[in-house]
mmCIF file of C-alpha atoms in Angstrom:
data_model
loop_
_atom_site.group_PDB
_atom_site.id
_atom_site.type_symbol
_atom_site.label_atom_id
_atom_site.label_comp_id
_atom_site.label_asym_id
_atom_site.label_seq_id
_atom_site.Cartn_x
_atom_site.Cartn_y
_atom_site.Cartn_z
ATOM 1 C CA MET Q 266 73.423 51.051 31.253
ATOM 2 C CA MET Q 267 70.402 51.300 33.718
ATOM 3 C CA THR Q 268 68.406 54.511 32.958
ATOM 4 C CA TRP Q 269 67.329 56.591 35.706
ATOM 5 C CA THR Q 270 63.357 55.522 35.228
ATOM 6 C CA ARG Q 271 64.512 51.884 35.457
ATOM 7 C CA TRP Q 272 66.360 52.485 38.720
ATOM 8 C CA TRP Q 273 63.400 54.505 40.088
ATOM 9 C CA LEU Q 274 61.399 51.533 39.057
ATOM 10 C CA TRP Q 275 63.892 48.937 40.583
ATOM 11 C CA ARG Q 276 64.011 51.001 44.131
ATOM 12 C CA TRP Q 277 60.152 50.948 43.870
ATOM 13 C CA ARG Q 278 59.836 47.232 43.277
ATOM 14 C CA ARG Q 279 62.379 46.354 46.704
ATOM 15 C CA GLY Q 280 60.560 49.174 48.604
ATOM 16 C CA GLY Q 281 56.838 47.360 47.562
ATOM 17 C CA ARG Q 282 58.761 43.854 48.639
ATOM 18 C CA ALA Q 283 59.938 45.071 51.824
ATOM 19 C CA ARG Q 284 56.615 47.033 53.147
ATOM 20 C CA GLY Q 285 54.704 44.211 51.764
ATOM 21 C CA VAL Q 286 53.135 45.678 48.855
ATOM 22 C CA THR Q 287 51.205 43.424 47.030
ATOM 23 C CA THR Q 288 51.688 44.072 43.075
ATOM 24 C CA GLY Q 289 49.965 41.389 41.614
ATOM 25 C CA SER Q 290 52.712 39.579 40.001
ATOM 26 C CA SER Q 291 55.490 37.103 40.972
ATOM 27 C CA ASN Q 292 58.732 38.417 41.343
ATOM 28 C CA LYS Q 293 60.105 36.688 38.388
ATOM 29 C CA ASP Q 294 57.669 38.488 36.179
ATOM 30 C CA ALA Q 295 58.502 41.523 38.190
ATOM 31 C CA VAL Q 296 62.226 41.233 36.525
ATOM 32 C CA GLY Q 297 60.949 40.826 33.171
ATOM 33 C CA GLU Q 298 58.935 43.662 33.064
ATOM 34 C CA MET Q 299 61.434 45.491 34.456
ATOM 35 C CA GLY Q 300 63.767 44.635 32.075
ATOM 36 C CA VAL Q 301 61.738 45.081 28.740
ATOM 37 C CA THR Q 302 58.387 46.842 29.429
ATOM 38 C CA GLY Q 303 59.234 49.495 32.453
ATOM 39 C CA VAL Q 304 57.383 52.328 30.849
ATOM 40 C CA ARG Q 305 54.347 50.179 31.418
ATOM 41 C CA LEU Q 306 55.103 49.615 34.897
ATOM 42 C CA TRP Q 307 55.200 53.535 35.245
ATOM 43 C CA ALA Q 308 51.732 53.713 34.503
ATOM 44 C CA ARG Q 309 50.607 50.998 36.791
ATOM 45 C CA PRO Q 310 47.981 51.853 39.385
ATOM 46 C CA VAL Q 311 49.104 53.050 43.032
ATOM 47 C CA PRO Q 312 49.106 49.293 44.884
ATOM 48 C CA ALA Q 313 45.957 49.123 47.225
ATOM 49 C CA THR Q 314 47.205 46.973 49.910
ATOM 50 C CA LEU Q 315 49.270 47.952 52.617
ATOM 51 C CA SER Q 316 51.024 46.246 55.256
ATOM 52 C CA PRO Q 317 50.486 46.558 59.147
ATOM 53 C CA ALA Q 318 53.816 48.218 58.992
ATOM 54 C CA ALA Q 319 51.817 51.521 58.167
ATOM 55 C CA GLY Q 320 49.784 51.698 60.642
ATOM 56 C CA PRO Q 321 52.325 52.426 63.623
ATOM 57 C CA GLY Q 322 53.592 55.368 61.164
ATOM 58 C CA ARG Q 323 50.366 57.276 60.952
ATOM 59 C CA ALA Q 324 50.049 56.160 64.869
ATOM 60 C CA MET Q 325 53.248 58.601 65.202
ATOM 61 C CA LYS Q 326 52.170 61.327 63.440
ATOM 62 C CA VAL Q 327 48.695 61.020 65.667
ATOM 63 C CA LEU Q 328 50.646 60.824 68.680
ATOM 64 C CA LEU Q 329 53.276 63.452 67.544
ATOM 65 C CA LEU Q 330 50.331 66.032 66.829
ATOM 66 C CA ALA Q 331 48.982 64.958 70.498
ATOM 67 C CA GLY Q 332 52.232 66.180 71.873
ATOM 68 C CA LEU Q 333 52.673 69.176 70.242
ATOM 69 C CA GLY Q 334 49.012 70.056 71.229
ATOM 70 C CA ALA Q 335 49.772 68.847 75.041
ATOM 71 C CA LEU Q 336 52.711 71.107 75.354
ATOM 72 C CA PHE Q 337 51.353 73.889 73.771
ATOM 73 C CA PHE Q 338 48.210 74.035 76.231
ATOM 74 C CA ALA Q 339 50.827 73.155 79.290
ATOM 75 C CA TYR Q 340 53.038 76.425 77.769
ATOM 76 C CA TYR Q 341 49.875 78.513 78.197
ATOM 77 C CA TRP Q 342 48.145 77.024 81.197
ATOM 78 C CA ASP Q 343 51.346 76.647 83.450
ATOM 79 C CA ASP Q 344 51.079 79.208 86.081
ATOM 80 C CA ASN Q 345 54.088 79.440 88.308
ATOM 81 C CA PHE Q 346 53.273 83.249 89.824
ATOM 82 C CA ASP Q 347 54.566 83.470 93.075
ATOM 83 C CA PRO Q 348 52.917 86.876 95.112
ATOM 84 C CA ALA Q 349 56.146 86.584 97.297
ATOM 85 C CA SER Q 350 58.091 87.685 94.491
ATOM 86 C CA LEU Q 351 56.271 91.189 93.877
ATOM 87 C CA GLN Q 352 57.170 91.688 97.894
ATOM 88 C CA GLY Q 353 59.185 94.885 98.065
ATOM 89 C CA ALA Q 354 60.089 95.480 94.548
ATOM 90 C CA ARG Q 355 60.096 98.839 93.295
ATOM 91 C CA VAL Q 356 57.562 99.588 90.574
ATOM 92 C CA LEU Q 357 56.875 102.794 88.618
ATOM 93 C CA LEU Q 358 53.322 103.012 87.392
ATOM 94 C CA THR Q 359 51.385 105.334 84.973
ATOM 95 C CA GLY Q 360 48.007 105.890 84.421
ATOM 96 C CA ALA Q 361 47.544 105.081 88.047
ATOM 97 C CA SER Q 362 44.707 107.035 88.839
ATOM 98 C CA VAL Q 363 41.352 105.320 87.325
ATOM 99 C CA GLY Q 364 40.612 101.822 85.514
ATOM 100 C CA VAL Q 365 43.196 98.980 85.040
ATOM 101 C CA GLY Q 366 46.024 101.630 86.424
ATOM 102 C CA GLU Q 367 44.093 102.022 89.513
ATOM 103 C CA GLU Q 368 43.409 97.995 89.814
ATOM 104 C CA LEU Q 369 47.074 97.750 89.322
ATOM 105 C CA ALA Q 370 48.205 99.928 92.011
ATOM 106 C CA TYR Q 371 45.854 98.141 94.538
ATOM 107 C CA HIS Q 372 47.002 94.821 93.735
ATOM 108 C CA TYR Q 373 50.712 95.637 94.086
ATOM 109 C CA ALA Q 374 49.784 97.536 97.312
ATOM 110 C CA ARG Q 375 48.346 94.142 98.585
ATOM 111 C CA LEU Q 376 51.644 92.437 97.400
ATOM 112 C CA GLY Q 377 53.877 94.265 99.224
ATOM 113 C CA SER Q 378 55.473 96.616 96.626
ATOM 114 C CA HIS Q 379 56.897 99.915 96.570
ATOM 115 C CA LEU Q 380 54.875 102.523 94.421
ATOM 116 C CA VAL Q 381 55.579 105.256 92.544
ATOM 117 C CA LEU Q 382 52.127 106.378 90.775
ATOM 118 C CA THR Q 383 51.858 109.052 88.329
ATOM 119 C CA ALA Q 384 48.791 110.182 86.250
ATOM 120 C CA HIS Q 385 47.060 113.430 85.155
ATOM 121 C CA THR Q 386 44.898 114.665 87.473
ATOM 122 C CA GLU Q 387 46.380 114.833 91.036
ATOM 123 C CA ALA Q 388 43.289 114.705 93.167
ATOM 124 C CA LEU Q 389 42.339 111.076 91.865
ATOM 125 C CA LEU Q 390 46.276 110.269 92.636
ATOM 126 C CA GLN Q 391 45.793 111.289 95.910
ATOM 127 C CA LYS Q 392 42.787 109.234 96.339
ATOM 128 C CA VAL Q 393 44.433 106.128 94.961
ATOM 129 C CA VAL Q 394 47.576 106.560 97.177
ATOM 130 C CA GLY Q 395 45.614 106.758 100.359
ATOM 131 C CA ASN Q 396 43.648 103.551 99.388
ATOM 132 C CA CYS Q 397 47.135 102.063 98.663
ATOM 133 C CA ARG Q 398 48.714 102.899 101.893
ATOM 134 C CA LYS Q 399 45.544 101.365 103.406
ATOM 135 C CA LEU Q 400 46.258 97.845 101.661
ATOM 136 C CA GLY Q 401 49.626 97.916 103.167
ATOM 137 C CA ALA Q 402 51.578 99.007 100.524
ATOM 138 C CA PRO Q 403 55.315 100.139 102.786
ATOM 139 C CA LYS Q 404 56.093 103.417 100.509
ATOM 140 C CA VAL Q 405 53.726 105.236 98.018
ATOM 141 C CA PHE Q 406 54.963 108.098 96.269
ATOM 142 C CA TYR Q 407 52.945 110.104 93.496
ATOM 143 C CA ILE Q 408 53.673 112.711 90.942
ATOM 144 C CA ALA Q 409 51.159 114.347 88.641
ATOM 145 C CA ALA Q 410 52.344 114.737 85.205
ATOM 146 C CA ASP Q 411 50.742 115.506 82.006
ATOM 147 C CA MET Q 412 52.595 112.607 79.325
ATOM 148 C CA ALA Q 413 51.676 115.079 76.226
ATOM 149 C CA SER Q 414 54.765 117.458 77.110
ATOM 150 C CA PRO Q 415 57.890 115.994 76.029
ATOM 151 C CA GLU Q 416 59.955 117.316 79.181
ATOM 152 C CA VAL Q 417 57.570 115.289 81.639
ATOM 153 C CA PRO Q 418 58.937 111.698 81.082
ATOM 154 C CA GLU Q 419 62.091 112.504 81.912
ATOM 155 C CA ARG Q 420 61.326 114.195 85.351
ATOM 156 C CA VAL Q 421 58.843 111.125 86.327
ATOM 157 C CA VAL Q 422 61.584 108.844 86.000
ATOM 158 C CA GLN Q 423 64.015 110.823 88.100
ATOM 159 C CA PHE Q 424 61.114 111.281 90.664
ATOM 160 C CA ALA Q 425 60.984 107.683 90.924
ATOM 161 C CA LEU Q 426 64.793 106.893 91.026
ATOM 162 C CA ASP Q 427 65.157 109.289 94.002
ATOM 163 C CA LYS Q 428 62.473 107.787 95.968
ATOM 164 C CA LEU Q 429 63.144 104.161 95.091
ATOM 165 C CA GLY Q 430 66.714 104.048 94.686
ATOM 166 C CA GLY Q 431 65.943 102.415 91.614
ATOM 167 C CA LEU Q 432 63.242 100.174 89.320
ATOM 168 C CA ASP Q 433 62.668 96.643 89.379
ATOM 169 C CA TYR Q 434 59.331 97.201 87.385
ATOM 170 C CA LEU Q 435 58.354 100.106 84.988
ATOM 171 C CA VAL Q 436 54.687 99.323 84.162
ATOM 172 C CA LEU Q 437 53.260 101.821 81.103
ATOM 173 C CA ASN Q 438 49.705 102.316 81.188
ATOM 174 C CA HIS Q 439 48.937 105.504 80.797
ATOM 175 C CA LEU Q 440 46.086 106.492 77.876
ATOM 176 C CA GLY Q 441 45.265 109.469 75.782
ATOM 177 C CA ALA Q 442 41.789 108.598 74.343
ATOM 178 C CA ALA Q 443 40.302 110.609 71.212
ATOM 179 C CA PRO Q 444 36.363 110.303 70.353
ATOM 180 C CA ALA Q 445 36.152 107.810 68.373
ATOM 181 C CA GLY Q 446 34.646 108.599 64.978
ATOM 182 C CA THR Q 447 36.497 110.529 61.866
ATOM 183 C CA ARG Q 448 36.514 114.003 63.779
ATOM 184 C CA ALA Q 449 39.740 111.961 65.321
ATOM 185 C CA ARG Q 450 41.702 111.998 62.106
ATOM 186 C CA SER Q 451 43.030 115.067 62.027
ATOM 187 C CA ALA Q 452 46.816 115.866 62.074
ATOM 188 C CA GLN Q 453 46.521 117.505 65.365
ATOM 189 C CA ALA Q 454 44.823 115.083 67.412
ATOM 190 C CA THR Q 455 47.201 112.318 65.540
ATOM 191 C CA ARG Q 456 49.919 113.945 66.766
ATOM 192 C CA TRP Q 457 48.884 114.689 70.099
ATOM 193 C CA LEU Q 458 47.611 110.619 70.282
ATOM 194 C CA MET Q 459 51.450 109.546 69.234
ATOM 195 C CA GLN Q 460 53.035 111.884 71.540
ATOM 196 C CA VAL Q 461 50.755 110.540 74.685
ATOM 197 C CA ASN Q 462 50.579 106.843 73.365
ATOM 198 C CA PHE Q 463 53.665 106.220 72.221
ATOM 199 C CA LEU Q 464 56.452 108.709 72.326
ATOM 200 C CA SER Q 465 56.104 109.207 76.165
ATOM 201 C CA TYR Q 466 56.697 105.455 76.267
ATOM 202 C CA VAL Q 467 59.548 105.625 74.305
ATOM 203 C CA GLN Q 468 60.985 107.866 76.421
ATOM 204 C CA LEU Q 469 60.076 106.524 79.882
ATOM 205 C CA THR Q 470 61.844 103.397 78.394
ATOM 206 C CA SER Q 471 64.803 104.663 77.185
ATOM 207 C CA LEU Q 472 65.223 106.534 80.774
ATOM 208 C CA ALA Q 473 64.497 103.807 82.814
ATOM 209 C CA LEU Q 474 66.336 101.147 81.310
ATOM 210 C CA PRO Q 475 69.508 101.395 82.877
ATOM 211 C CA SER Q 476 67.669 100.543 86.427
ATOM 212 C CA LEU Q 477 66.214 97.723 85.012
ATOM 213 C CA THR Q 478 69.192 96.687 83.405
ATOM 214 C CA ASP Q 479 70.990 96.403 86.732
ATOM 215 C CA SER Q 480 68.183 95.074 88.771
ATOM 216 C CA LYS Q 481 66.985 92.491 85.704
ATOM 217 C CA GLY Q 482 63.640 94.182 85.824
ATOM 218 C CA SER Q 483 60.895 93.916 83.619
ATOM 219 C CA LEU Q 484 59.258 96.271 81.425
ATOM 220 C CA VAL Q 485 55.285 95.995 81.368
ATOM 221 C CA VAL Q 486 53.265 97.446 78.287
ATOM 222 C CA VAL Q 487 49.702 97.824 78.742
ATOM 223 C CA SER Q 488 48.616 98.065 74.818
ATOM 224 C CA SER Q 489 45.472 96.992 73.406
ATOM 225 C CA LEU Q 490 43.507 94.773 71.318
ATOM 226 C CA LEU Q 491 44.170 97.875 68.234
ATOM 227 C CA GLY Q 492 47.394 97.387 67.964
ATOM 228 C CA ARG Q 493 47.351 93.516 66.889
ATOM 229 C CA VAL Q 494 43.977 93.899 64.570
ATOM 230 C CA PRO Q 495 42.756 97.210 63.080
ATOM 231 C CA THR Q 496 39.409 98.231 63.409
ATOM 232 C CA SER Q 497 36.994 100.881 62.079
ATOM 233 C CA PHE Q 498 36.926 104.871 63.853
ATOM 234 C CA SER Q 499 39.775 104.705 65.315
ATOM 235 C CA SER Q 500 43.213 105.397 62.916
ATOM 236 C CA PRO Q 501 45.314 107.472 65.051
ATOM 237 C CA TYR Q 502 45.023 105.507 67.892
ATOM 238 C CA SER Q 503 45.336 102.138 66.506
ATOM 239 C CA ALA Q 504 48.224 103.429 64.303
ATOM 240 C CA ALA Q 505 49.910 104.380 68.153
ATOM 241 C CA LYS Q 506 49.264 100.690 69.704
ATOM 242 C CA PHE Q 507 50.783 99.395 66.528
ATOM 243 C CA ALA Q 508 53.750 101.611 66.982
ATOM 244 C CA LEU Q 509 54.016 100.290 70.298
ATOM 245 C CA ASN Q 510 53.639 96.624 69.687
ATOM 246 C CA SER Q 511 56.201 97.135 66.699
ATOM 247 C CA PHE Q 512 58.738 98.942 68.869
ATOM 248 C CA PHE Q 513 58.709 96.889 71.765
ATOM 249 C CA GLY Q 514 59.037 93.861 69.892
ATOM 250 C CA SER Q 515 62.320 94.918 68.229
ATOM 251 C CA LEU Q 516 63.485 95.834 71.286
ATOM 252 C CA ARG Q 517 62.704 92.798 72.612
ATOM 253 C CA ARG Q 518 65.108 90.714 70.525
ATOM 254 C CA GLU Q 519 67.918 93.760 70.699
ATOM 255 C CA LEU Q 520 67.890 92.912 74.404
ATOM 256 C CA ASP Q 521 68.381 89.162 73.738
ATOM 257 C CA VAL Q 522 71.202 89.469 71.255
ATOM 258 C CA GLN Q 523 72.722 91.490 73.881
ATOM 259 C CA ASP Q 524 71.918 89.621 76.472
ATOM 260 C CA VAL Q 525 70.249 92.023 78.552
ATOM 261 C CA HIS Q 526 68.123 90.280 81.428
ATOM 262 C CA VAL Q 527 65.264 92.720 81.217
ATOM 263 C CA ALA Q 528 61.815 91.137 80.270
ATOM 264 C CA ILE Q 529 59.280 92.578 78.325
ATOM 265 C CA THR Q 530 55.447 91.894 78.714
ATOM 266 C CA MET Q 531 52.938 93.479 76.037
ATOM 267 C CA CYS Q 532 49.862 93.254 77.405
ATOM 268 C CA VAL Q 533 46.918 92.962 74.840
ATOM 269 C CA LEU Q 534 43.606 93.941 76.682
ATOM 270 C CA GLY Q 535 40.143 94.955 75.322
ATOM 271 C CA LEU Q 536 38.355 97.927 76.075
ATOM 272 C CA ARG Q 537 39.075 100.162 79.316
ATOM 273 C CA ASP Q 538 36.510 99.661 82.158
ATOM 274 C CA ARG Q 539 36.559 103.454 82.718
ATOM 275 C CA ALA Q 540 33.877 106.200 82.017
ATOM 276 C CA SER Q 541 36.167 108.137 79.586
ATOM 277 C CA ALA Q 542 36.744 104.913 77.701
ATOM 278 C CA ALA Q 543 33.158 104.050 77.437
ATOM 279 C CA GLU Q 544 32.080 107.867 76.538
ATOM 280 C CA GLY Q 545 34.479 107.723 73.740
ATOM 281 C CA VAL Q 546 33.023 104.856 71.664
ATOM 282 C CA ARG Q 547 29.477 105.482 72.877
ATOM 283 C CA GLY Q 548 26.909 104.905 69.637
ATOM 284 C CA VAL Q 549 30.041 103.298 67.822
ATOM 285 C CA THR Q 550 30.779 100.092 69.000
ATOM 286 C CA ARG Q 551 29.200 97.000 70.866
ATOM 287 C CA ALA Q 552 32.045 95.758 72.335
ATOM 288 C CA LYS Q 553 31.932 95.291 76.732
ATOM 289 C CA ALA Q 554 34.846 96.814 78.702
ATOM 290 C CA ALA Q 555 36.884 94.691 80.773
ATOM 291 C CA PRO Q 556 36.658 94.116 84.386
ATOM 292 C CA GLY Q 557 39.468 96.034 85.834
ATOM 293 C CA PRO Q 558 40.304 93.896 88.706
ATOM 294 C CA THR Q 559 40.841 90.943 86.836
ATOM 295 C CA ALA Q 560 42.400 92.419 83.719
ATOM 296 C CA ALA Q 561 44.996 93.914 86.099
ATOM 297 C CA LEU Q 562 45.749 90.676 87.959
ATOM 298 C CA ALA Q 563 46.236 89.216 84.273
ATOM 299 C CA VAL Q 564 48.716 91.580 83.817
ATOM 300 C CA ILE Q 565 50.234 91.319 87.273
ATOM 301 C CA ARG Q 566 50.640 87.415 86.823
ATOM 302 C CA GLY Q 567 52.095 87.855 83.329
ATOM 303 C CA SER Q 568 54.590 90.050 84.482
ATOM 304 C CA ALA Q 569 55.847 88.475 87.245
ATOM 305 C CA THR Q 570 56.289 85.499 85.468
ATOM 306 C CA ARG Q 571 58.325 87.229 82.889
ATOM 307 C CA ALA Q 572 55.831 86.244 80.059
ATOM 308 C CA SER Q 573 56.369 87.785 77.027
ATOM 309 C CA GLY Q 574 52.456 88.366 76.343
ATOM 310 C CA VAL Q 575 49.253 88.345 77.977
ATOM 311 C CA PHE Q 576 46.075 88.384 76.580
ATOM 312 C CA TYR Q 577 42.825 89.391 78.555
ATOM 313 C CA PRO Q 578 40.355 87.920 77.674
ATOM 314 C CA TRP Q 579 42.177 84.993 76.387
ATOM 315 C CA ARG Q 580 39.843 85.098 73.256
ATOM 316 C CA PHE Q 581 42.073 87.792 72.113
ATOM 317 C CA HIS Q 582 44.470 85.392 71.441
ATOM 318 C CA LEU Q 583 42.730 83.638 69.148
ATOM 319 C CA LEU Q 584 41.619 87.053 67.036
ATOM 320 C CA CYS Q 585 45.047 87.865 66.705
ATOM 321 C CA LEU Q 586 46.141 84.641 65.217
ATOM 322 C CA LEU Q 587 42.895 84.552 62.633
ATOM 323 C CA ARG Q 588 44.496 88.043 61.588
ATOM 324 C CA GLY Q 589 47.439 86.212 60.018
ATOM 325 C CA TRP Q 590 44.525 83.933 57.972
ATOM 326 C CA MET Q 591 42.169 86.560 57.511
ATOM 327 C CA PRO Q 592 43.497 89.910 57.051
ATOM 328 C CA GLN Q 593 40.940 91.535 55.176
ATOM 329 C CA PRO Q 594 37.603 90.938 56.542
ATOM 330 C CA ARG Q 595 34.471 91.603 54.537
ATOM 331 C CA ALA Q 596 32.858 94.600 55.770
ATOM 332 C CA TRP Q 597 29.487 92.971 56.807
ATOM 333 C CA PHE Q 598 32.052 90.993 59.623
ATOM 334 C CA ILE Q 599 33.348 94.301 61.139
ATOM 335 C CA ARG Q 600 29.778 95.668 61.074
ATOM 336 C CA GLN Q 601 28.680 93.297 63.626
ATOM 337 C CA GLU Q 602 30.635 94.874 66.184
ATOM 338 C CA LEU Q 603 29.592 98.279 64.992
ATOM 339 C CA ASN Q 604 26.289 100.667 65.555
ATOM 340 C CA ILE Q 605 26.625 101.804 62.292
ATOM 341 C CA THR Q 606 23.890 101.605 59.300
ATOM 342 C CA THR Q 607 25.557 104.052 56.886
ATOM 343 C CA PRO Q 608 28.772 105.078 55.593
ATOM 344 C CA ALA Q 609 30.958 107.476 57.455
ATOM 345 C CA ALA Q 610 31.710 110.805 56.211
ATOM 346 C CA ALA Q 611 35.333 111.287 55.030
#
């Protein structure tokens, strides 16, 4: 009876001859050794001479990897953005008075979209509305609203539906920022930040989703790198942004399972290009603000092509990938982005 070891050795011998492996013995010697001294064959060194057949196998692996790399770059660099697709689109844009939100309003106006703009400060909104009309927006409406109030989101969505008759895009961009540092860790500050930066997003989404479902529209969520990679002195703000990422990631899967054709585009941006954002981190971080017009254009292109994610600047995508490999960065690495030399007070 042939034991398992002898069977394996027999297969190894046949495979070696089939692949041109030089064993240093004739077929006759091999049969004799297999029948009598199979254990000695187990201990023999691995053949060093390979046939040319091994070359194509290795070449196929190289070609496969190269093909995957080409597909990766084609996926991320493919640009099928059609500006005409936004002409006549019905857009509700929050946080539209300054920074990226203001630039988003101007881009949509140039592209011929119908707009409802909302923000906290009415005077700034009126200025943006006037500029949008000059840029050629067919319809522009505004409603001043403070998202810190739980009753406001319903009023905003109903206003937009009444004025536009429905929605094709819901662009959630409003931001409630607290000064960076330990003084922002209080329960009261955290509760306020969660209402503005997370709960109001959930309310607006749930109220607008029926209209977006009818139009097969898009949800555009302007978030932050702090929703993917936690950093120092931003605990409540980072918690709200992480909550956004988890909520809309789960919602995307629910809509896919239910065959609801509403796209969700998560936009990971850097420090906002606005005075309040710069003042909030003054003296704490060395990070530079992202230019508003180019960041806004990246958001519009990504949402119009129904991309699942937008990263601006592009290196933020790499940082998010690296976080999976280095989830606990060293303190010295973190301090490279900070202007601190002593530990913060608890």
